[in-house]
Amino acid sequence: MFLALWHISLLQWWNHRLRLLLTTMGIALGVAVFFAIRTANVTLLDSLRLTVEKVAGKATLQITAGETGFPEEILDKVRATPGVKLAEPVIEVIARTAFPDEGNLLILGVDTAGDQQLRDYEFDKSQTQISDPLVFLAQPNSILLSRAFADRHSLKIGDTFPLYTSMGRKDFTVQGTFKPVGIGEVFGGNIAIMDVYSAQVVFNRGHNFDRIDLMNSPDVPVETVQRNLHANLPAGLEIVPPQTRGQDLESAITAMRVGLTITSFTALLVGIYIIFNSFTIAINQRWKEIGILRAVGVERRNINLMFLCEAFLMGVIGSALGVVAGFYLAAIGVKVMANMASAVYGFLSTSTPVVFSYKYAIISMLLGVTTSVVGAWFPARAASQLDPTRALHNIEARNREAVLGWRRVTLGLVLTLSSLALMIWTPSGVGATFQFSYAVLMLLGLTTLLPKLIEILSHVLRPIMDWLGGAEGSLAVDAMIQCPRRSSATVGALMVGLMFVFSTAAYIQSYRHMVDRWMKESLNADIFVATSTTMRSTTYHFSEELGRQIAAIPGVKRLENVRFTTIPYDGDSAALIAIEMNGFMARAVDAVQGENQKVLLDKLPKGEGVLVSRNFALRWKKHVGDSLTLNSPTGALTRPILGVLDDYRSEKGTIFIDRALYKQYWHDSAVDFFFLTLNPGVDPVVAKREVQNLTANTIHAFVYTQVEFKKWVYGLVDQFFVLNYMQLVIAVIVSVLGIVNTLMISIFERKREIGIIRAIGGLRVQIRKLILLEAVAISIVGVALGALAGMCSTEFNVHTVSMVLVGYAVPFLIPWTLILISLPVVIVVSLLAGWWPAQHASMKDIIEAIGYE
Amino acid sequence: MNNPRGIGRTINWFLVSTLFLSVMFAGAFAETDARKILDGVYEQDTSHDTTMRGVFDIFDKDGHKTTKKFMLYRLGSPGDSKTIVRFSDPPEIRGVALLSYNHTGDTDRQWLYIPATQRSRSVAPRELSEKFAGTDFTYEDVEERVLDNFHYRLLGDSEMIDGHKTYKIEAVPIDSSRSQYKYVYYWVGQDVPVILHAEMYDRDGKLVRELHASALKKVSGMWGARHIEMKSVEDKTRTVLTIDEAKFNQHLDEKLFTPEDLGEVPATKH
C-alpha cells in the first residue's frame, strides 16, 4: 500500500515539477538563512573570544573598569597582592592607519619587559641591528609590527609609517617585527606593540591604563587571588578571567544577536507558510484523486501519511540545499556582523574562517524538515478527512462553509487577539525566544481568519472591479468569493510577504521618528565635534585643552565637553555620559522628566544628583528619587536619580552625570565629543569651518552642523538596521515566490472552468482579461491584508522587540506612503506572474479544458 | 704505650684522621678563602657615594659598533645603595635615567625616567638574563652582587692573566632561581683585588658569556678596572665598558635619588 501511494506521490511531483521546485526553494531559503545566521553568529562570537584570549595570552585574570580605564597607581597595589606572580599594564587601541588600502591597526601598549612572560610573541631575530630596548622606550613613536603587516607594506626596521593618534597624524618608527604566531595572528595580523607609557601620551590616556593582565603564582589558586584582589582594590574594578570577558562581549552585543535570532526565525516562519500554501494548493488540485483513493479503501491514516511523507521528503531535500547555501551565505553574514560589531560596539575580531558545524547543520535540517511537516500538517489532515463522495463531485462543489464557518472565524479571532494582548501585557522578564511565539500566534490567527477576510474584502471590491473591468471584473471577484480556500493560498502568500515589508518599513520609520524627537529635545547643539565616524571610539579622545581653544572661536557661546563611555553596573554594563550639566540643562531641560526645573538646574551642575535614560530606568527598575550607586576605580559613588530622559545611545541604558564629578571619581579627563552652542545669528557652516581649521593639524576630528549630525546619526541607525533590511529582502523574495507559485497553480486549477466559459462563447481575450483581473483583485486584497498584518507585526516590533527587550519607547507609525506605493507594484508583479498562465489557459483546446480534472 | 704496634697504630690513626680532617676542612677552608678573596674585591669600596662617567661600545656579530654614553651616580654602600644611570648619548636616549634601590634581602626596585614623556615609571623586576640597555651585560651582571647567595670554592691560584697571578674561584648559586647561571668562574688578581676575568655558564653548563677587565687604576685607595669587555659567546657580540672618570665621596644630594626627581641631574650638596 505504502509503495503504491509513494508511486502516486512521485507521479504528482513529476507532473508538477515547477510547484515542487518552488516549494523546495521556500524551505531551502528558510533553512539557508537560519543556518547562515547561526553559523555567522557562532563564527563571530568565536572570533571575538579568540581575539580576547590570544591577546590575553597566559594571563589568568584581567582587571578592567569598563572603557574608562583606571589610574596607574592600581598597578602597584595589584603587584603587592598576595598570590600575584606577574601583573602587566595594557592599553589597547584600534588606530586608523593612513594607508589608503589598509583600515585599522590594533595597537597593544605594554611594558615589553615583563609582558613577554604573559603574551606569546616571537620576535624576529633576522634584523642586522642589535635591538635596543632603550631606544624603544625613549622614543614614544617606536613601534613593533607583526611581520604580516610589515611585509604587506614592505616595512623594515628603521622605516616610518603614518598612524592617526589623539594628537593627529604621526609617523611611527619600526623598531622590530614579530612572527605571525600567538598574538601575531590576532586581527588578521593587523597588530602592533608599543610601550604602554608612550601609548598613554599618544592616545591621550593621561595616567590611566585600560587593563591589567596578571598571572597567579602556581601555588595560589586563581579564585584566591581574585578574592585577594577584590579585598585590595576599589569596587569599581572588574577582576575576571579572560574567558569571562569573551562572554561579556557576547552579552554586550545582545541586541544584535536578538535581531539575528528574530531574522532567522522569521525566515523559518516564512518557510512554514510557503509549505502550507503549497500543500493547500496541491491538495486542492488532488481532491478527486484523494476521493478515488478513499473510495478504493485507502484509510484516512494512510492519506494523511502520504502527504506528510511528501512534506518530509521535500523538507529533507530543501533543508540539504539550504544548509549548503547557508554555509556560503554565512561568509557574507560574518563580514556584515563583524562590521556592525566594530561600528556600533567598537569590538574587534580576528577573522576566522567559517567552519561547517555539523551540530548546527543537523539542527537546521531538523528544523527544515519540521517546518515542512508542520506546514503540511493541516492540509494533510484536511485531505485525510475529506468525504470521498463529496470529493468525487464537481471540483467546484467544496465544503465552502467549513472555511467560512463561525468556528474557524472564532478561532482566528481568539488567536489574533490573544497574541496582541500577550504582546501588550507580557512582563519584561519573559525570554526573547518565547516572546517571538506571539508573532507566530498572530500569524496563525490571521491565516485562520484569512478566508473570511477575503470574503469581506471581495464584497467591498466587487463594485470597483465591476466598474473597472465590466463583467470580467465581477467574475474575477466572484471566483475569489466562491473559492475561498484557493484564493487564501495566494492572498496568504502575499499577506505574509507584505507583512514583513510593511512592518520593517514601519519600524525603521518609527525609529527615525524617535531619533528625530531625541535630537530635537536633547541632542540639539549647533555644532558637534566627534573623534570618530562610529557612535563612539575607545581609541581616540580629545583633550580639554583643545576644547578651550575651540570655545575661544568667535561666535561660540558655549562648549560642552562630553565623555561617552561604558562602566560595569550590577554584573552587566551601562553607558555613562559625563557632561557639563550647566550647558546640558540650558538646552535640554525640557527633555527631562522628574524633579522640577529649579531642583535640576541647581543640583545637577553641583554633582548632587544624576539623570538616567528611560530604558535604563525600565531595565533596572529605577525611579526618580531612587539612589544610584556606581562603582568607580577610586570608590563607590552614590547619588539620587533626579530625572529620566529618552536616550538611544545604548540598549543597556545610559547614566548622565556632571563632568566634574566624573573626573573626580574616574580620574579621566578624556573627551569624546564637543557640543557647541553658537551665539544667535552665527552661521553654523562658517563656525564649522573655523573648527575644522583649528583641528586640522592636531587631531583627526569630525565636525558636523546639526543637520549633518542628524544625517550621520541616521547613517548609524541604518547600519544597525542592516539586519532588518536583510529581512526585507527575504520578505520581497517570499512575496514574489508566493505570488508566482500560487497564481500559476490556481490558474492551472481553473482550466475546466475556463473551458466552460470558452464553450459558451467567451473570447480568448476575455479569458486573458478574466485571469489578469483576478490577479489584480488578489493583489488589492493581498495588499490590504498585508497592511493589516503589517500593523500587527509592527506592534510586535515596537512593543516586544523595542520596549520589552531593549527599553526604547518607539512610536507606532504606519508607513502609508509605502503601502500606497506597493499597491501598483504588487499589481504589476501579479500581472507579470499571471500573464503566461493566462495566455496558456486562453489558448487551450476547449474540449481538453472541459475534460481537465 | 710500650706496645710499638699500638703506637704505630696510634700514629697511623693520628695521620689518617689528620688527613681526613684536612680533606674535610680543606673545602671549608678553601671556601672561606674563596669567599674572603671576593670579599676583598667588594669591601675595598668604602665610599659614601660614587660618580662615574662611562661609555658602552656595543659590537654586533658583524663588528658594527654603537655607542652609549652615561653617567652613573651611586649613593650608599654595597648592600644598601641607590643608583642612577643617566644616558647622555646617542640623542635617541639622551636623558633616559634608571634609578635602582638596592637593599640586601629585598627585591631591587627600579624606576625609569623618559624625557619625551617627562615621567618616571616603575619598572617590573627584570628577568636576570635580560640584557641591560641593549648591551651584552645582563641585569644580573650589572646588579650588586650578593655574595651570600653563592657557594665559593677556590680552584687554583697559579694562572696568569695580563701579567697578574690570579685566584680561580668557582661560584655556584645557592638558590638556582636567583641566578641565570649554573656556575661562574672568577679570576681575581692576587696583587690587585679586582676580578680580571670571568666565565659564566648557563643552566646546561654551557659557556654563555666571558668578561675581561683591564686598564686597572687605583683611585681614592680603591682598585678598579677602567676597561671591561663582556662577550656573548653564542651571539658573537661584545660590549666594551670604558670608565672615563670615577670620583668618590662627592656629597651627592640624596633628595635627587627619588622617582619624582629623576628628571633632575644629581648635584653635589654644599
mmCIF file of C-alpha atoms in Angstrom, chain A residues 123-392:
data_model
loop_
_atom_site.group_PDB
_atom_site.id
_atom_site.type_symbol
_atom_site.label_atom_id
_atom_site.label_comp_id
_atom_site.label_asym_id
_atom_site.label_seq_id
_atom_site.Cartn_x
_atom_site.Cartn_y
_atom_site.Cartn_z
ATOM 1 C CA PHE A 123 60.384 38.474 17.765
ATOM 2 C CA ASP A 124 62.197 38.103 14.501
ATOM 3 C CA LYS A 125 65.870 37.748 15.038
ATOM 4 C CA SER A 126 66.660 38.413 11.417
ATOM 5 C CA GLN A 127 67.419 42.078 11.816
ATOM 6 C CA THR A 128 71.026 43.133 11.379
ATOM 7 C CA GLN A 129 70.959 45.832 14.009
ATOM 8 C CA ILE A 130 71.051 44.963 17.646
ATOM 9 C CA SER A 131 67.584 45.584 19.052
ATOM 10 C CA ASP A 132 67.751 48.438 21.532
ATOM 11 C CA PRO A 133 65.091 48.413 24.209
ATOM 12 C CA LEU A 134 66.211 51.789 25.482
ATOM 13 C CA VAL A 135 65.533 53.471 22.155
ATOM 14 C CA PHE A 136 62.196 51.680 22.013
ATOM 15 C CA LEU A 137 61.262 53.068 25.418
ATOM 16 C CA ALA A 138 62.771 56.501 24.941
ATOM 17 C CA GLN A 139 61.045 57.330 21.668
ATOM 18 C CA PRO A 140 57.235 57.435 22.010
ATOM 19 C CA ASN A 141 56.846 56.836 18.294
ATOM 20 C CA SER A 142 58.628 53.464 18.463
ATOM 21 C CA ILE A 143 56.527 50.550 17.374
ATOM 22 C CA LEU A 144 56.873 46.826 16.806
ATOM 23 C CA LEU A 145 54.865 45.354 13.965
ATOM 24 C CA SER A 146 53.575 41.914 13.173
ATOM 25 C CA ARG A 147 55.512 40.509 10.301
ATOM 26 C CA ALA A 148 52.322 40.115 8.280
ATOM 27 C CA PHE A 149 51.601 43.841 8.453
ATOM 28 C CA ALA A 150 55.224 44.786 7.855
ATOM 29 C CA ASP A 151 55.503 42.538 4.821
ATOM 30 C CA ARG A 152 52.232 43.820 3.384
ATOM 31 C CA HIS A 153 53.593 47.344 3.431
ATOM 32 C CA SER A 154 57.261 46.496 2.789
ATOM 33 C CA LEU A 155 58.309 47.975 6.113
ATOM 34 C CA LYS A 156 61.722 47.222 7.593
ATOM 35 C CA ILE A 157 63.363 48.202 10.854
ATOM 36 C CA GLY A 158 64.039 51.898 10.836
ATOM 37 C CA ASP A 159 61.243 52.694 8.360
ATOM 38 C CA THR A 160 58.452 55.040 9.342
ATOM 39 C CA PHE A 161 54.747 54.843 8.601
ATOM 40 C CA PRO A 162 51.784 57.073 9.470
ATOM 41 C CA LEU A 163 49.063 56.495 12.042
ATOM 42 C CA TYR A 164 46.282 58.685 13.348
ATOM 43 C CA THR A 165 46.658 59.353 17.041
ATOM 44 C CA SER A 166 44.935 61.612 19.533
ATOM 45 C CA MET A 167 47.485 64.204 18.508
ATOM 46 C CA GLY A 168 46.746 63.916 14.825
ATOM 47 C CA ARG A 169 48.639 62.098 12.115
ATOM 48 C CA LYS A 170 52.059 60.959 13.317
ATOM 49 C CA ASP A 171 54.876 58.928 11.885
ATOM 50 C CA PHE A 172 55.959 55.848 13.788
ATOM 51 C CA THR A 173 59.351 54.143 13.538
ATOM 52 C CA VAL A 174 59.526 50.391 13.193
ATOM 53 C CA GLN A 175 61.890 49.027 15.844
ATOM 54 C CA GLY A 176 61.231 45.343 15.299
ATOM 55 C CA THR A 177 58.841 42.736 13.979
ATOM 56 C CA PHE A 178 57.288 39.631 15.460
ATOM 57 C CA LYS A 179 56.160 36.436 13.874
ATOM 58 C CA PRO A 180 52.576 35.562 12.943
ATOM 59 C CA VAL A 181 52.136 33.177 15.838
ATOM 60 C CA GLY A 182 50.261 33.700 19.063
ATOM 61 C CA ILE A 183 49.411 37.344 19.315
ATOM 62 C CA GLY A 184 50.758 37.921 15.816
ATOM 63 C CA GLU A 185 47.698 36.153 14.439
ATOM 64 C CA VAL A 186 45.179 38.484 16.009
ATOM 65 C CA PHE A 187 43.080 40.813 13.880
ATOM 66 C CA GLY A 188 44.335 39.323 10.664
ATOM 67 C CA GLY A 189 47.906 40.237 11.554
ATOM 68 C CA ASN A 190 46.979 43.913 11.834
ATOM 69 C CA ILE A 191 48.552 44.207 15.229
ATOM 70 C CA ALA A 192 51.390 46.252 16.638
ATOM 71 C CA ILE A 193 53.049 46.761 20.001
ATOM 72 C CA MET A 194 54.301 49.905 21.617
ATOM 73 C CA ASP A 195 55.427 50.959 25.053
ATOM 74 C CA VAL A 196 52.482 51.405 27.395
ATOM 75 C CA TYR A 197 53.575 54.812 28.647
ATOM 76 C CA SER A 198 54.173 56.046 25.144
ATOM 77 C CA ALA A 199 50.678 54.820 24.279
ATOM 78 C CA GLN A 200 49.322 56.890 27.179
ATOM 79 C CA VAL A 201 50.803 60.003 25.635
ATOM 80 C CA VAL A 202 49.999 59.259 22.032
ATOM 81 C CA PHE A 203 46.407 58.169 22.669
ATOM 82 C CA ASN A 204 45.648 60.676 25.373
ATOM 83 C CA ARG A 205 45.174 58.241 28.235
ATOM 84 C CA GLY A 206 46.566 60.601 30.830
ATOM 85 C CA HIS A 207 47.917 58.458 33.658
ATOM 86 C CA ASN A 208 45.457 55.621 33.141
ATOM 87 C CA PHE A 209 45.686 52.074 31.949
ATOM 88 C CA ASP A 210 42.938 50.257 30.094
ATOM 89 C CA ARG A 211 43.626 46.950 31.729
ATOM 90 C CA ILE A 212 45.999 44.920 33.862
ATOM 91 C CA ASP A 213 46.692 41.341 32.843
ATOM 92 C CA LEU A 214 48.075 39.115 35.531
ATOM 93 C CA MET A 215 49.234 35.607 36.303
ATOM 94 C CA ASN A 216 48.752 33.944 39.650
ATOM 95 C CA SER A 217 51.511 32.120 41.459
ATOM 96 C CA PRO A 218 51.263 28.403 40.680
ATOM 97 C CA ASP A 219 50.720 27.538 44.351
ATOM 98 C CA VAL A 220 47.862 30.014 44.827
ATOM 99 C CA PRO A 221 44.524 29.226 43.088
ATOM 100 C CA VAL A 222 43.096 31.835 40.752
ATOM 101 C CA GLU A 223 39.966 32.174 42.883
ATOM 102 C CA THR A 224 42.050 33.016 45.935
ATOM 103 C CA VAL A 225 43.975 35.661 44.055
ATOM 104 C CA GLN A 226 40.697 37.035 42.742
ATOM 105 C CA ARG A 227 39.397 37.324 46.293
ATOM 106 C CA ASN A 228 42.589 38.963 47.470
ATOM 107 C CA LEU A 229 42.408 41.489 44.676
ATOM 108 C CA HIS A 230 38.804 42.314 45.418
ATOM 109 C CA ALA A 231 39.776 42.962 49.010
ATOM 110 C CA ASN A 232 42.723 45.126 47.992
ATOM 111 C CA LEU A 233 41.251 47.158 45.167
ATOM 112 C CA PRO A 234 38.333 49.613 44.811
ATOM 113 C CA ALA A 235 34.949 48.142 43.942
ATOM 114 C CA GLY A 236 34.752 49.806 40.560
ATOM 115 C CA LEU A 237 37.218 47.366 39.063
ATOM 116 C CA GLU A 238 36.232 44.120 37.403
ATOM 117 C CA ILE A 239 38.549 41.211 38.065
ATOM 118 C CA VAL A 240 37.700 38.305 35.804
ATOM 119 C CA PRO A 241 39.347 35.511 33.830
ATOM 120 C CA PRO A 242 39.826 36.302 30.131
ATOM 121 C CA GLN A 243 37.155 33.767 29.106
ATOM 122 C CA THR A 244 34.582 35.736 31.083
ATOM 123 C CA ARG A 245 35.452 38.864 29.136
ATOM 124 C CA GLY A 246 34.736 36.909 25.993
ATOM 125 C CA GLN A 247 31.325 36.030 27.381
ATOM 126 C CA ASP A 248 30.800 39.667 28.315
ATOM 127 C CA LEU A 249 31.353 40.581 24.701
ATOM 128 C CA GLU A 250 28.628 38.141 23.818
ATOM 129 C CA SER A 251 26.297 39.800 26.269
ATOM 130 C CA ALA A 252 27.196 43.290 25.068
ATOM 131 C CA ILE A 253 26.030 42.550 21.561
ATOM 132 C CA THR A 254 22.749 41.060 22.776
ATOM 133 C CA ALA A 255 20.609 43.461 20.778
ATOM 134 C CA MET A 256 22.369 42.447 17.589
ATOM 135 C CA ARG A 257 22.044 38.759 18.440
ATOM 136 C CA VAL A 258 18.369 39.094 19.291
ATOM 137 C CA GLY A 259 17.851 40.783 15.950
ATOM 138 C CA LEU A 260 19.661 37.920 14.257
ATOM 139 C CA THR A 261 17.588 35.328 16.079
ATOM 140 C CA ILE A 262 14.386 37.041 15.053
ATOM 141 C CA THR A 263 15.549 37.221 11.445
ATOM 142 C CA SER A 264 16.451 33.549 11.416
ATOM 143 C CA PHE A 265 13.125 32.505 12.906
ATOM 144 C CA THR A 266 11.330 34.818 10.521
ATOM 145 C CA ALA A 267 12.917 33.000 7.636
ATOM 146 C CA LEU A 268 11.705 29.679 9.022
ATOM 147 C CA LEU A 269 8.253 31.061 9.619
ATOM 148 C CA VAL A 270 8.139 32.143 6.025
ATOM 149 C CA GLY A 271 9.200 28.627 5.064
ATOM 150 C CA ILE A 272 6.307 27.159 7.041
ATOM 151 C CA TYR A 273 3.944 29.451 5.239
ATOM 152 C CA ILE A 274 5.246 28.524 1.845
ATOM 153 C CA ILE A 275 4.824 24.816 2.627
ATOM 154 C CA PHE A 276 1.323 25.347 3.996
ATOM 155 C CA ASN A 277 0.451 27.364 0.962
ATOM 156 C CA SER A 278 1.860 24.873 -1.448
ATOM 157 C CA PHE A 279 0.274 21.830 0.153
ATOM 158 C CA THR A 280 -3.077 23.542 0.397
ATOM 159 C CA ILE A 281 -2.973 24.160 -3.335
ATOM 160 C CA ALA A 282 -1.676 20.671 -4.027
ATOM 161 C CA ILE A 283 -4.447 19.094 -2.030
ATOM 162 C CA ASN A 284 -6.970 21.315 -3.727
ATOM 163 C CA GLN A 285 -5.733 20.012 -7.042
ATOM 164 C CA ARG A 286 -5.780 16.396 -5.876
ATOM 165 C CA TRP A 287 -9.167 16.183 -4.191
ATOM 166 C CA LYS A 288 -10.517 13.978 -6.941
ATOM 167 C CA GLU A 289 -7.505 11.710 -6.647
ATOM 168 C CA ILE A 290 -7.950 11.595 -2.887
ATOM 169 C CA GLY A 291 -11.626 10.815 -3.321
ATOM 170 C CA ILE A 292 -10.757 7.887 -5.582
ATOM 171 C CA LEU A 293 -8.164 6.593 -3.146
ATOM 172 C CA ARG A 294 -10.643 6.746 -0.313
ATOM 173 C CA ALA A 295 -13.269 5.105 -2.452
ATOM 174 C CA VAL A 296 -10.969 2.112 -3.194
ATOM 175 C CA GLY A 297 -10.308 1.635 0.506
ATOM 176 C CA VAL A 298 -7.257 3.668 1.418
ATOM 177 C CA GLU A 299 -7.633 4.664 5.032
ATOM 178 C CA ARG A 300 -7.602 8.231 6.269
ATOM 179 C CA ARG A 301 -4.423 7.495 8.180
ATOM 180 C CA ASN A 302 -2.608 6.488 5.031
ATOM 181 C CA ILE A 303 -3.831 9.535 3.124
ATOM 182 C CA ASN A 304 -2.510 11.665 5.933
ATOM 183 C CA LEU A 305 0.760 9.759 5.960
ATOM 184 C CA MET A 306 1.168 10.087 2.204
ATOM 185 C CA PHE A 307 1.056 13.840 2.306
ATOM 186 C CA LEU A 308 3.209 14.047 5.416
ATOM 187 C CA CYS A 309 5.811 11.811 3.781
ATOM 188 C CA GLU A 310 5.798 14.064 0.758
ATOM 189 C CA ALA A 311 6.326 17.006 3.048
ATOM 190 C CA PHE A 312 9.050 15.127 4.910
ATOM 191 C CA LEU A 313 10.964 14.341 1.761
ATOM 192 C CA MET A 314 10.590 17.851 0.426
ATOM 193 C CA GLY A 315 11.845 19.015 3.773
ATOM 194 C CA VAL A 316 14.902 16.793 3.589
ATOM 195 C CA ILE A 317 15.797 17.900 0.071
ATOM 196 C CA GLY A 318 15.077 21.563 0.760
ATOM 197 C CA SER A 319 16.976 21.510 4.048
ATOM 198 C CA ALA A 320 20.018 19.873 2.485
ATOM 199 C CA LEU A 321 20.080 22.518 -0.207
ATOM 200 C CA GLY A 322 19.507 25.175 2.419
ATOM 201 C CA VAL A 323 22.426 24.021 4.546
ATOM 202 C CA VAL A 324 24.781 24.149 1.574
ATOM 203 C CA ALA A 325 23.552 27.575 0.514
ATOM 204 C CA GLY A 326 23.597 28.761 4.110
ATOM 205 C CA PHE A 327 27.240 27.812 4.526
ATOM 206 C CA TYR A 328 28.234 30.112 1.687
ATOM 207 C CA LEU A 329 25.871 32.817 2.893
ATOM 208 C CA ALA A 330 27.497 32.619 6.312
ATOM 209 C CA ALA A 331 30.752 34.035 4.960
ATOM 210 C CA ILE A 332 28.881 37.187 3.916
ATOM 211 C CA GLY A 333 26.975 37.183 7.165
ATOM 212 C CA VAL A 334 30.168 37.129 9.230
ATOM 213 C CA LYS A 335 31.536 40.156 7.399
ATOM 214 C CA VAL A 336 28.320 42.092 7.888
ATOM 215 C CA MET A 337 28.115 41.223 11.564
ATOM 216 C CA ALA A 338 31.786 41.909 12.225
ATOM 217 C CA ASN A 339 31.435 45.343 10.656
ATOM 218 C CA MET A 340 28.399 46.016 12.802
ATOM 219 C CA ALA A 341 30.157 44.822 15.941
ATOM 220 C CA SER A 342 33.013 47.180 15.157
ATOM 221 C CA ALA A 343 30.944 50.188 14.064
ATOM 222 C CA VAL A 344 28.258 50.045 16.715
ATOM 223 C CA TYR A 345 30.017 48.398 19.661
ATOM 224 C CA GLY A 346 33.679 49.090 18.929
ATOM 225 C CA PHE A 347 34.642 45.417 19.144
ATOM 226 C CA LEU A 348 37.415 43.955 17.090
ATOM 227 C CA SER A 349 37.517 40.423 15.906
ATOM 228 C CA THR A 350 40.134 38.225 14.378
ATOM 229 C CA SER A 351 38.952 36.928 11.057
ATOM 230 C CA THR A 352 38.424 33.232 11.321
ATOM 231 C CA PRO A 353 37.241 31.004 8.510
ATOM 232 C CA VAL A 354 33.667 29.893 8.635
ATOM 233 C CA VAL A 355 33.675 26.363 9.935
ATOM 234 C CA PHE A 356 30.962 23.941 8.975
ATOM 235 C CA SER A 357 29.219 22.980 12.172
ATOM 236 C CA TYR A 358 27.616 19.558 11.987
ATOM 237 C CA LYS A 359 25.650 20.368 15.092
ATOM 238 C CA TYR A 360 24.002 23.396 13.521
ATOM 239 C CA ALA A 361 23.636 21.620 10.199
ATOM 240 C CA ILE A 362 21.683 18.840 11.909
ATOM 241 C CA ILE A 363 19.613 21.360 13.849
ATOM 242 C CA SER A 364 18.888 23.280 10.634
ATOM 243 C CA MET A 365 17.944 20.094 8.810
ATOM 244 C CA LEU A 366 15.662 19.071 11.658
ATOM 245 C CA LEU A 367 14.077 22.490 11.702
ATOM 246 C CA GLY A 368 13.665 22.453 7.936
ATOM 247 C CA VAL A 369 12.025 19.053 7.970
ATOM 248 C CA THR A 370 9.867 20.006 10.947
ATOM 249 C CA THR A 371 8.897 23.230 9.199
ATOM 250 C CA SER A 372 7.880 21.268 6.160
ATOM 251 C CA VAL A 373 5.865 18.705 8.119
ATOM 252 C CA VAL A 374 4.231 21.376 10.302
ATOM 253 C CA GLY A 375 3.347 23.416 7.228
ATOM 254 C CA ALA A 376 1.724 20.388 5.615
ATOM 255 C CA TRP A 377 0.003 19.186 8.783
ATOM 256 C CA PHE A 378 -3.349 20.888 8.470
ATOM 257 C CA PRO A 379 -3.704 20.473 4.720
ATOM 258 C CA ALA A 380 -2.795 16.778 5.094
ATOM 259 C CA ARG A 381 -5.309 16.408 7.887
ATOM 260 C CA ALA A 382 -7.950 18.150 5.810
ATOM 261 C CA ALA A 383 -7.190 15.807 2.925
ATOM 262 C CA SER A 384 -7.477 12.725 5.124
ATOM 263 C CA GLN A 385 -10.837 13.853 6.441
ATOM 264 C CA LEU A 386 -12.273 14.505 3.026
ATOM 265 C CA ASP A 387 -15.614 12.798 2.372
ATOM 266 C CA PRO A 388 -14.989 10.600 -0.694
ATOM 267 C CA THR A 389 -18.486 11.209 -2.070
ATOM 268 C CA ARG A 390 -18.112 14.963 -1.993
ATOM 269 C CA ALA A 391 -14.569 14.816 -3.347
ATOM 270 C CA LEU A 392 -15.750 12.877 -6.413
#
